[in-house]
Coordinates of N, CA and C and ligand atoms in Angstrom, one line a residue:
M1 N 35.7 -1.2 40.8 CA 34.2 -1.4 40.5 C 33.6 -0.1 40.2
D2 N 32.7 -0.1 39.3 CA 31.9 1.1 38.9 C 30.8 1.3 39.9
P3 N 30.8 2.4 40.6 CA 29.7 2.5 41.7 C 28.4 3.0 41.1
R4 N 28.4 3.4 39.8 CA 27.1 3.9 39.3 C 26.1 2.8 39.0
P5 N 24.9 3.1 39.3 CA 23.9 2.0 39.1 C 23.8 1.7 37.5
E6 N 23.4 0.5 37.2 CA 23.1 0.1 35.8 C 22.0 1.1 35.3
P7 N 22.3 1.7 34.1 CA 21.2 2.4 33.5 C 20.0 1.5 33.1
T8 N 18.8 2.0 33.4 CA 17.7 1.1 32.9 C 17.7 1.2 31.4
P9 N 17.5 0.1 30.7 CA 17.5 0.2 29.2 C 16.4 1.1 28.7
R10 N 16.7 1.8 27.7 CA 15.7 2.7 27.1 C 14.6 1.9 26.4
R11 N 13.4 2.3 26.6 CA 12.3 1.7 25.8 C 12.5 2.1 24.3
Q12 N 12.2 1.1 23.5 CA 12.3 1.5 22.0 C 11.1 2.3 21.6
L13 N 11.4 3.1 20.6 CA 10.4 4.0 20.0 C 10.0 3.6 18.6
L14 N 8.6 3.5 18.4 CA 8.1 3.3 17.1 C 7.5 4.6 16.6
S15 N 7.9 5.0 15.3 CA 7.3 6.1 14.6 C 6.3 5.7 13.7
V16 N 5.1 6.2 13.6 CA 4.1 5.9 12.6 C 4.0 7.2 11.8
V17 N 4.3 7.1 10.5 CA 4.3 8.3 9.6 C 3.0 8.2 8.7
V18 N 2.2 9.3 8.8 CA 0.9 9.3 8.1 C 0.9 10.5 7.2
P19 N 1.0 10.3 5.9 CA 0.9 11.5 4.9 C -0.6 11.9 4.8
C20 N -0.9 13.1 4.9 CA -2.3 13.5 4.8 C -2.6 14.7 3.8
F21 N -3.5 14.5 2.9 CA -3.9 15.6 2.0 C -5.5 15.6 1.9
N22 N -6.0 16.7 2.4 CA -7.5 16.9 2.4 C -8.2 15.6 3.0
E23 N -7.9 15.3 4.2 CA -8.5 14.1 4.8 C -9.5 14.5 5.9
E24 N -10.0 15.7 5.9 CA -10.8 16.1 7.0 C -12.0 15.1 7.4
E25 N -12.5 14.5 6.3 CA -13.6 13.6 6.5 C -13.2 12.4 7.4
V26 N -12.0 11.9 7.2 CA -11.6 10.6 7.9 C -10.6 10.8 9.0
I27 N -10.0 12.0 9.1 CA -8.8 12.1 10.0 C -9.2 11.8 11.5
G28 N -10.4 12.2 11.9 CA -10.8 12.0 13.3 C -10.8 10.5 13.6
E29 N -11.4 9.8 12.7 CA -11.5 8.3 12.9 C -10.1 7.7 12.8
T30 N -9.3 8.2 11.9 CA -7.9 7.6 11.8 C -7.1 7.8 13.0
V31 N -7.2 9.0 13.6 CA -6.5 9.3 14.8 C -7.0 8.5 15.9
R32 N -8.3 8.3 16.0 CA -8.9 7.5 17.0 C -8.4 6.1 17.0
R33 N -8.4 5.5 15.7 CA -7.9 4.1 15.6 C -6.4 4.0 15.9
L34 N -5.7 5.0 15.4 CA -4.2 4.9 15.6 C -3.8 5.0 17.1
R35 N -4.6 5.9 17.8 CA -4.3 6.1 19.3 C -4.7 4.8 20.0
A36 N -5.9 4.2 19.6 CA -6.2 2.9 20.2 C -5.1 1.8 19.9
F37 N -4.6 1.9 18.7 CA -3.5 0.9 18.4 C -2.3 1.2 19.3
C38 N -1.9 2.4 19.5 CA -0.8 2.8 20.4 C -1.0 2.2 21.8
D39 N -2.2 2.3 22.2 CA -2.5 1.9 23.6 C -2.3 0.4 23.8
T40 N -2.3 -0.4 22.7 CA -2.1 -1.8 22.8 C -0.6 -2.2 22.7
L41 N 0.3 -1.2 22.5 CA 1.7 -1.5 22.5 C 2.2 -1.2 23.9
V42 N 2.4 -2.4 24.6 CA 2.8 -2.2 26.0 C 4.3 -2.0 26.2
D43 N 5.1 -2.6 25.3 CA 6.5 -2.5 25.5 C 7.3 -1.6 24.6
L44 N 6.5 -0.7 24.0 CA 7.2 0.2 23.0 C 6.6 1.6 23.3
D45 N 7.4 2.7 23.1 CA 6.8 4.0 23.0 C 6.5 4.3 21.6
V46 N 5.5 5.2 21.4 CA 5.1 5.5 20.0 C 5.0 7.0 19.8
E47 N 5.4 7.4 18.6 CA 5.0 8.8 18.2 C 4.3 8.6 16.9
L48 N 3.2 9.4 16.7 CA 2.4 9.5 15.5 C 2.9 10.7 14.7
V49 N 3.5 10.6 13.6 CA 4.0 11.8 12.8 C 3.1 12.0 11.6
F50 N 2.2 13.0 11.7 CA 1.3 13.3 10.6 C 2.0 14.4 9.8
V51 N 2.0 14.1 8.5 CA 2.5 15.2 7.5 C 1.4 15.7 6.8
D52 N 1.0 17.0 7.0 CA -0.1 17.6 6.3 C 0.5 18.2 5.0
D53 N 0.1 17.6 3.9 CA 0.7 18.0 2.6 C -0.1 19.1 2.0
G54 N -0.1 20.2 2.7 CA -0.8 21.4 2.1 C -2.3 21.2 1.8
S55 N -2.9 20.6 2.8 CA -4.4 20.4 2.7 C -5.1 21.7 2.6
R56 N -6.2 21.7 1.8 CA -6.9 23.0 1.6 C -8.2 22.9 2.4
D57 N -8.4 21.9 3.2 CA -9.6 21.8 4.1 C -9.1 21.9 5.6
R58 N -9.8 21.3 6.5 CA -9.5 21.5 7.9 C -8.5 20.5 8.5
T59 N -8.0 19.7 7.6 CA -7.1 18.6 8.1 C -6.0 19.1 9.1
R60 N -5.4 20.2 8.7 CA -4.2 20.6 9.5 C -4.7 21.2 10.9
A61 N -5.9 21.9 10.9 CA -6.4 22.5 12.2 C -6.8 21.3 13.1
L62 N -7.4 20.3 12.5 CA -7.8 19.2 13.3 C -6.6 18.5 13.9
L63 N -5.6 18.3 13.0 CA -4.4 17.6 13.5 C -3.7 18.4 14.6
R64 N -3.6 19.7 14.5 CA -3.0 20.5 15.6 C -3.8 20.3 16.8
G65 N -5.1 20.3 16.8 CA -5.9 20.1 17.9 C -5.7 18.7 18.6
Y66 N -5.5 17.6 17.8 CA -5.3 16.3 18.4 C -3.9 16.3 19.0
A67 N -2.9 17.1 18.4 CA -1.5 17.1 18.9 C -1.5 17.8 20.3
E68 N -2.4 18.7 20.5 CA -2.4 19.4 21.8 C -2.9 18.5 22.9
E69 N -3.8 17.6 22.5 CA -4.4 16.7 23.5 C -3.5 15.5 23.8
D70 N -2.7 15.1 22.8 CA -1.9 13.9 23.0 C -0.5 14.1 22.6
G71 N 0.4 14.0 23.5 CA 1.8 14.3 23.3 C 2.5 13.3 22.4
R72 N 1.8 12.2 22.0 CA 2.4 11.2 21.1 C 2.3 11.7 19.7
I73 N 1.4 12.8 19.5 CA 1.1 13.2 18.1 C 1.9 14.4 17.7
R74 N 2.6 14.3 16.5 CA 3.4 15.4 16.0 C 2.8 15.8 14.6
V75 N 2.9 17.1 14.3 CA 2.4 17.5 12.9 C 3.5 18.2 12.2
V76 N 3.7 17.8 11.0 CA 4.6 18.5 10.1 C 3.7 19.1 9.0
G77 N 3.8 20.4 8.8 CA 2.9 21.0 7.8 C 3.6 21.7 6.7
F78 N 3.2 21.3 5.5 CA 3.8 21.8 4.2 C 3.1 23.1 3.9
A79 N 3.8 24.0 3.2 CA 3.3 25.3 2.8 C 2.4 25.2 1.5
R80 N 2.5 24.1 0.8 CA 1.6 23.8 -0.3 C 1.6 22.3 -0.5
N81 N 0.8 21.9 -1.4 CA 0.7 20.4 -1.7 C 2.0 20.0 -2.6
F82 N 2.8 19.0 -2.0 CA 4.0 18.6 -2.8 C 3.8 17.1 -3.3
G83 N 2.8 16.4 -2.8 CA 2.6 15.1 -3.3 C 3.0 14.1 -2.3
H84 N 2.4 12.9 -2.4 CA 2.5 11.8 -1.5 C 3.9 11.4 -1.1
Q85 N 4.7 11.2 -2.2 CA 6.1 10.7 -1.9 C 7.0 11.7 -1.1
I86 N 6.8 13.0 -1.4 CA 7.5 14.0 -0.7 C 7.0 14.1 0.8
A87 N 5.7 13.9 0.9 CA 5.1 13.9 2.3 C 5.7 12.8 3.1
V88 N 5.7 11.6 2.5 CA 6.3 10.4 3.1 C 7.8 10.6 3.5
T89 N 8.5 11.2 2.6 CA 9.9 11.5 2.8 C 10.1 12.4 4.0
A90 N 9.3 13.5 4.1 CA 9.4 14.4 5.2 C 9.0 13.8 6.5
G91 N 8.1 12.8 6.5 CA 7.7 12.1 7.7 C 8.9 11.2 8.1
I92 N 9.5 10.5 7.2 CA 10.7 9.7 7.6 C 11.8 10.5 8.1
D93 N 12.0 11.7 7.5 CA 13.1 12.6 8.1 C 12.7 13.0 9.5
A94 N 11.5 13.3 9.7 CA 11.1 13.8 11.1 C 11.1 12.7 12.1
A95 N 10.9 11.5 11.7 CA 10.7 10.4 12.6 C 11.9 10.1 13.5
R96 N 11.7 9.8 14.8 CA 12.8 9.6 15.7 C 12.9 8.2 16.1
G97 N 12.1 7.3 15.6 CA 11.9 6.0 16.1 C 13.1 5.0 15.8
D98 N 13.1 3.9 16.6 CA 14.0 2.8 16.3 C 13.5 2.1 15.1
A99 N 12.2 2.2 14.9 CA 11.5 1.6 13.6 C 10.5 2.6 13.2
V100 N 10.3 2.7 11.9 CA 9.3 3.6 11.3 C 8.3 2.8 10.5
V101 N 7.0 3.1 10.7 CA 5.9 2.5 9.9 C 5.4 3.5 9.0
L102 N 5.1 3.2 7.8 CA 4.4 4.1 6.9 C 3.0 3.6 6.7
I103 N 2.0 4.5 6.9 CA 0.6 4.1 6.7 C -0.2 5.2 6.1
D104 N -1.1 5.0 5.2 CA -1.9 6.0 4.6 C -3.1 6.4 5.5
A105 N -3.5 7.7 5.4 CA -4.4 8.3 6.3 C -5.8 7.7 6.2
D106 N -6.1 7.0 5.0 CA -7.5 6.4 4.9 C -7.5 5.1 5.6
L107 N -6.5 4.6 6.1 CA -6.4 3.3 6.9 C -7.0 2.2 6.0
Q108 N -6.7 2.2 4.7 CA -7.0 1.1 3.9 C -6.2 -0.1 4.4
D109 N -5.1 0.2 5.0 CA -4.2 -0.9 5.6 C -4.5 -0.8 7.1
P110 N -4.8 -2.0 7.7 CA -5.2 -2.0 9.0 C -4.0 -1.8 10.0
P111 N -4.1 -0.9 10.9 CA -3.0 -0.7 11.9 C -2.7 -1.9 12.7
E112 N -3.8 -2.8 12.9 CA -3.5 -3.9 13.8 C -2.4 -4.9 13.2
V113 N -2.2 -4.8 11.9 CA -1.2 -5.6 11.2 C 0.2 -5.2 11.7
V114 N 0.3 -4.0 12.2 CA 1.6 -3.5 12.6 C 2.2 -4.3 13.8
H115 N 1.3 -4.9 14.6 CA 1.8 -5.8 15.6 C 2.7 -6.9 15.0
E116 N 2.1 -7.5 13.9 CA 2.9 -8.6 13.2 C 4.2 -8.0 12.6
M117 N 4.2 -6.8 12.1 CA 5.4 -6.2 11.6 C 6.4 -6.0 12.7
I118 N 6.0 -5.6 13.8 CA 6.9 -5.4 15.0 C 7.5 -6.7 15.4
A119 N 6.7 -7.8 15.4 CA 7.2 -9.1 15.8 C 8.3 -9.5 14.8
K120 N 8.1 -9.3 13.5 CA 9.1 -9.7 12.4 C 10.4 -8.8 12.6
W121 N 10.2 -7.5 12.9 CA 11.3 -6.7 13.2 C 12.1 -7.2 14.4
R122 N 11.5 -7.6 15.4 CA 12.2 -8.2 16.6 C 12.8 -9.5 16.3
E123 N 12.3 -10.2 15.3 CA 13.1 -11.4 14.8 C 14.3 -11.1 14.1
G124 N 14.5 -9.8 13.7 CA 15.7 -9.4 13.0 C 15.5 -8.9 11.6
W125 N 14.2 -8.8 11.1 CA 14.0 -8.2 9.8 C 14.1 -6.7 9.8
D126 N 14.7 -6.2 8.7 CA 14.9 -4.7 8.7 C 13.7 -4.0 7.9
V127 N 13.1 -4.7 7.0 CA 12.0 -4.2 6.3 C 10.9 -5.2 6.3
V128 N 9.7 -4.9 6.7 CA 8.5 -5.8 6.7 C 7.5 -5.0 5.9
Y129 N 7.2 -5.5 4.7 CA 6.2 -4.8 3.8 C 4.9 -5.5 3.7
G130 N 3.9 -4.9 3.9 CA 2.6 -5.5 3.7 C 2.3 -5.8 2.3
T131 N 1.7 -7.0 2.1 CA 1.2 -7.3 0.7 C -0.3 -7.8 0.9
R132 N -1.1 -7.1 0.1 CA -2.5 -7.4 0.2 C -2.9 -8.7 -0.5
T133 N -3.5 -9.6 0.2 CA -4.0 -10.8 -0.5 C -5.3 -10.6 -1.1
E134 N -6.0 -9.6 -0.7 CA -7.3 -9.2 -1.1 C -7.4 -7.7 -1.1
R135 N -8.1 -7.1 -2.0 CA -8.3 -5.6 -1.9 C -9.7 -5.3 -1.8
P136 N -10.3 -5.4 -0.6 CA -11.7 -5.1 -0.5 C -12.0 -3.7 -0.9
G137 N -13.2 -3.6 -1.7 CA -13.6 -2.3 -2.1 C -13.0 -1.8 -3.4
E138 N -12.0 -2.6 -3.9 CA -11.4 -2.2 -5.2 C -11.9 -3.1 -6.3
S139 N -12.2 -2.4 -7.4 CA -12.8 -3.1 -8.5 C -11.8 -4.0 -9.2
A140 N -12.3 -4.9 -10.0 CA -11.4 -5.8 -10.9 C -10.6 -5.0 -11.7
F141 N -11.1 -3.7 -12.2 CA -10.3 -2.9 -13.0 C -9.1 -2.4 -12.2
K142 N -9.3 -1.9 -11.0 CA -8.2 -1.3 -10.2 C -7.2 -2.4 -9.9
L143 N -7.6 -3.6 -9.6 CA -6.8 -4.8 -9.4 C -5.9 -5.1 -10.6
A144 N -6.6 -5.1 -11.7 CA -5.8 -5.4 -12.9 C -4.8 -4.3 -13.3
T145 N -5.2 -3.1 -13.1 CA -4.3 -2.0 -13.4 C -3.1 -1.9 -12.4
A146 N -3.4 -2.3 -11.2 CA -2.4 -2.3 -10.2 C -1.3 -3.4 -10.5
R147 N -1.8 -4.6 -10.9 CA -1.0 -5.7 -11.3 C -0.1 -5.3 -12.5
A148 N -0.8 -4.6 -13.5 CA -0.1 -4.2 -14.7 C 1.0 -3.1 -14.4
F149 N 0.7 -2.3 -13.5 CA 1.6 -1.3 -13.1 C 2.9 -1.9 -12.5
Y150 N 2.8 -3.0 -11.7 CA 3.9 -3.6 -11.1 C 4.7 -4.4 -12.2
R151 N 4.0 -5.0 -13.1 CA 4.6 -5.7 -14.2 C 5.5 -4.8 -15.0
V152 N 5.0 -3.7 -15.4 CA 5.8 -2.7 -16.2 C 6.9 -2.2 -15.3
L153 N 6.6 -1.8 -14.1 CA 7.6 -1.3 -13.2 C 8.8 -2.2 -13.1
N154 N 8.5 -3.5 -12.9 CA 9.5 -4.5 -12.7 C 10.3 -4.8 -14.0
R155 N 9.7 -4.5 -15.2 CA 10.4 -4.7 -16.4 C 11.4 -3.5 -16.6
L156 N 11.0 -2.3 -16.1 CA 11.8 -1.1 -16.3 C 12.9 -1.1 -15.2
S157 N 12.7 -1.7 -14.1 CA 13.6 -1.5 -13.0 C 14.5 -2.7 -12.8
D158 N 15.8 -2.4 -12.4 CA 16.7 -3.5 -12.1 C 16.5 -4.2 -10.8
V159 N 15.8 -3.4 -9.9 CA 15.5 -3.9 -8.6 C 14.1 -4.4 -8.6
P160 N 13.9 -5.7 -8.2 CA 12.5 -6.2 -8.2 C 11.7 -5.5 -7.1
I161 N 10.6 -5.0 -7.5 CA 9.7 -4.3 -6.5 C 8.5 -5.2 -6.3
P162 N 8.3 -5.6 -5.0 CA 7.3 -6.7 -4.8 C 5.9 -6.3 -5.2
L163 N 5.2 -7.3 -5.7 CA 3.8 -7.1 -6.2 C 2.8 -6.8 -5.1
D164 N 1.8 -6.1 -5.4 CA 0.8 -5.9 -4.4 C 1.2 -5.2 -3.1
T165 N 2.2 -4.4 -3.2 CA 2.5 -3.6 -2.0 C 2.3 -2.2 -2.2
G166 N 2.0 -1.5 -1.2 CA 1.9 0.0 -1.3 C 3.1 0.5 -0.4
D167 N 2.9 1.6 0.2 CA 3.9 2.1 1.1 C 3.8 1.5 2.5
F168 N 2.7 0.8 2.7 CA 2.5 0.2 4.1 C 3.7 -0.7 4.5
R169 N 4.5 -0.4 5.4 CA 5.7 -1.2 5.8 C 6.3 -0.7 7.0
L170 N 7.1 -1.5 7.6 CA 8.0 -1.1 8.8 C 9.4 -1.2 8.3
M171 N 10.2 -0.1 8.7 CA 11.6 -0.1 8.4 C 12.4 0.1 9.7
S172 N 13.5 -0.5 9.8 CA 14.4 -0.4 10.9 C 15.2 0.9 10.8
R173 N 15.7 1.4 11.9 CA 16.5 2.7 11.9 C 17.6 2.6 10.9
P174 N 18.4 1.5 10.8 CA 19.5 1.5 9.8 C 19.0 1.7 8.4
V175 N 17.8 1.2 8.0 CA 17.3 1.4 6.7 C 16.9 2.9 6.6
V176 N 16.3 3.4 7.6 CA 15.8 4.8 7.6 C 17.0 5.7 7.4
D177 N 18.0 5.4 8.1 CA 19.3 6.3 8.0 C 19.8 6.2 6.5
V178 N 19.8 5.0 5.9 CA 20.3 4.9 4.5 C 19.3 5.7 3.6
L179 N 18.0 5.6 3.8 CA 17.1 6.4 2.9 C 17.3 7.8 3.1
R180 N 17.6 8.3 4.3 CA 17.8 9.7 4.6 C 19.0 10.2 3.9
A181 N 20.0 9.3 3.7 CA 21.3 9.7 3.1 C 21.2 9.7 1.6
M182 N 20.2 9.1 1.0 CA 20.1 9.1 -0.4 C 19.7 10.4 -1.0
P183 N 20.4 10.9 -2.1 CA 20.2 12.2 -2.6 C 19.1 12.3 -3.6
E184 N 18.4 11.2 -4.0 CA 17.4 11.2 -5.0 C 16.4 12.4 -4.8
R185 N 16.1 13.1 -5.8 CA 15.2 14.2 -5.7 C 13.8 13.7 -6.0
D186 N 13.7 13.0 -7.1 CA 12.4 12.5 -7.5 C 12.2 11.1 -6.9
R187 N 11.6 11.1 -5.7 CA 11.7 9.9 -4.9 C 10.5 8.9 -5.0
F188 N 10.7 7.7 -5.2 CA 9.7 6.6 -5.2 C 10.1 5.8 -4.1
V189 N 9.5 6.0 -2.9 CA 10.0 5.5 -1.6 C 10.0 4.0 -1.6
R190 N 9.0 3.3 -2.1 CA 9.0 1.8 -2.0 C 10.1 1.2 -2.9
G191 N 10.3 1.9 -4.1 CA 11.4 1.4 -4.9 C 12.8 1.6 -4.2
M192 N 13.0 2.7 -3.6 CA 14.2 3.0 -2.9 C 14.4 2.0 -1.8
V193 N 13.3 1.7 -1.0 CA 13.4 0.7 0.1 C 13.8 -0.7 -0.5
A194 N 13.2 -1.0 -1.7 CA 13.6 -2.3 -2.2 C 15.0 -2.3 -2.7
W195 N 15.5 -1.2 -3.0 CA 17.0 -1.1 -3.6 C 18.0 -1.2 -2.5
V196 N 17.7 -0.7 -1.2 CA 18.8 -0.6 -0.3 C 19.3 -1.9 0.3
G197 N 18.6 -3.0 0.1 CA 19.1 -4.2 0.5 C 18.6 -4.5 1.9
F198 N 19.5 -5.0 2.8 CA 19.1 -5.4 4.2 C 18.2 -6.6 4.1
R199 N 17.7 -7.0 5.3 CA 16.8 -8.2 5.3 C 15.4 -7.7 5.2
Q200 N 14.7 -8.2 4.1 CA 13.4 -7.7 3.8 C 12.4 -8.9 3.7
T201 N 11.3 -8.7 4.3 CA 10.3 -9.8 4.2 C 8.9 -9.3 4.0
A202 N 8.1 -10.1 3.3 CA 6.7 -9.7 3.1 C 5.8 -10.2 4.2
L203 N 4.8 -9.4 4.5 CA 3.8 -9.8 5.5 C 2.4 -9.7 4.8
P204 N 1.9 -10.9 4.4 CA 0.6 -10.9 3.7 C -0.5 -10.7 4.7
Y205 N -1.5 -9.9 4.3 CA -2.7 -9.7 5.1 C -3.9 -9.4 4.2
R206 N -5.0 -9.6 4.8 CA -6.3 -9.3 4.0 C -6.7 -7.9 4.1
Ligands
LIG301 N1 -1.5 12.1 0.0 C1 -0.6 13.2 0.2 N2 -0.4 14.1 -0.8 C2 -1.1 14.0 -1.9 C3 -2.0 13.0 -2.2 C4 -2.2 12.1 -1.2 O1 0.0 13.2 1.3 O2 -0.8 14.9 -2.8 C5 -1.8 11.2 1.1 C6 -3.2 10.8 1.4 O3 -3.8 11.7 2.3 C7 -3.2 9.4 1.8 C8 -2.0 8.8 1.0 O4 -1.2 10.0 0.6 O5 -2.9 9.3 3.2 C9 -2.4 8.0 -0.2 O6 -3.2 8.8 -1.0 P1 -4.5 8.2 -1.7 O7 -5.3 7.4 -0.8 O8 -5.1 9.3 -2.5 O9 -3.7 7.2 -2.7 P2 -4.1 5.7 -3.2 O10 -4.7 5.0 -2.0 O11 -5.0 5.8 -4.3 O12 -2.8 5.1 -3.6
LIG302 MG1 -5.9 5.4 -0.5

């Protein structure tokens, strides 16, 4: 008989990756809302991975301050602005979670929806991507151009990329590991996620 006590199962970790470029106006509110969201996750640990993409305002200083106050907050800082997709990629690389959520710093996508993403992940889905059923605050023009963008994208691409999705999504660790192993230099993250396969599902929200 093994005399050692049963190890207590490790709590799962959720990483929330937030790319940030010149977000000093909103970052305080974003951090407040994300921390409040973390507090509602009773059975998961969370890390908030902010990637400061070479901001030229106070974004990085503010983030460093928040990280000092809250051990769940980590900051990756770029030496210059590299662009959204590279910032997201660095965040995915830095993330240590069993699942990784991507969300923009302006919180156009509500963090509360992540609860439903987690539920889907626990049902066995590897990718849960948000699809907006409504885009409040966006003009008919932006809506039409976004639609046209996806129509063209899907005509050019062999891999169907779902309509009305941004980067807002949850990915399981196996998907994250495949993304990390992909050598693509010019990365379009949501296209790559669509390409890798696994079990993927949409989560519509307003
Ligand atoms: N962002 C970034 N690097 C950039 C531009 C944007 O990391 O060079 C971040 C930005 O702070 C935000 C996200 O990427 O969190 C999406 O940017 P934005 O809101 O400008 O894009 P849109 O909503 O128009 O797609
Ligand atoms: Mg935005």
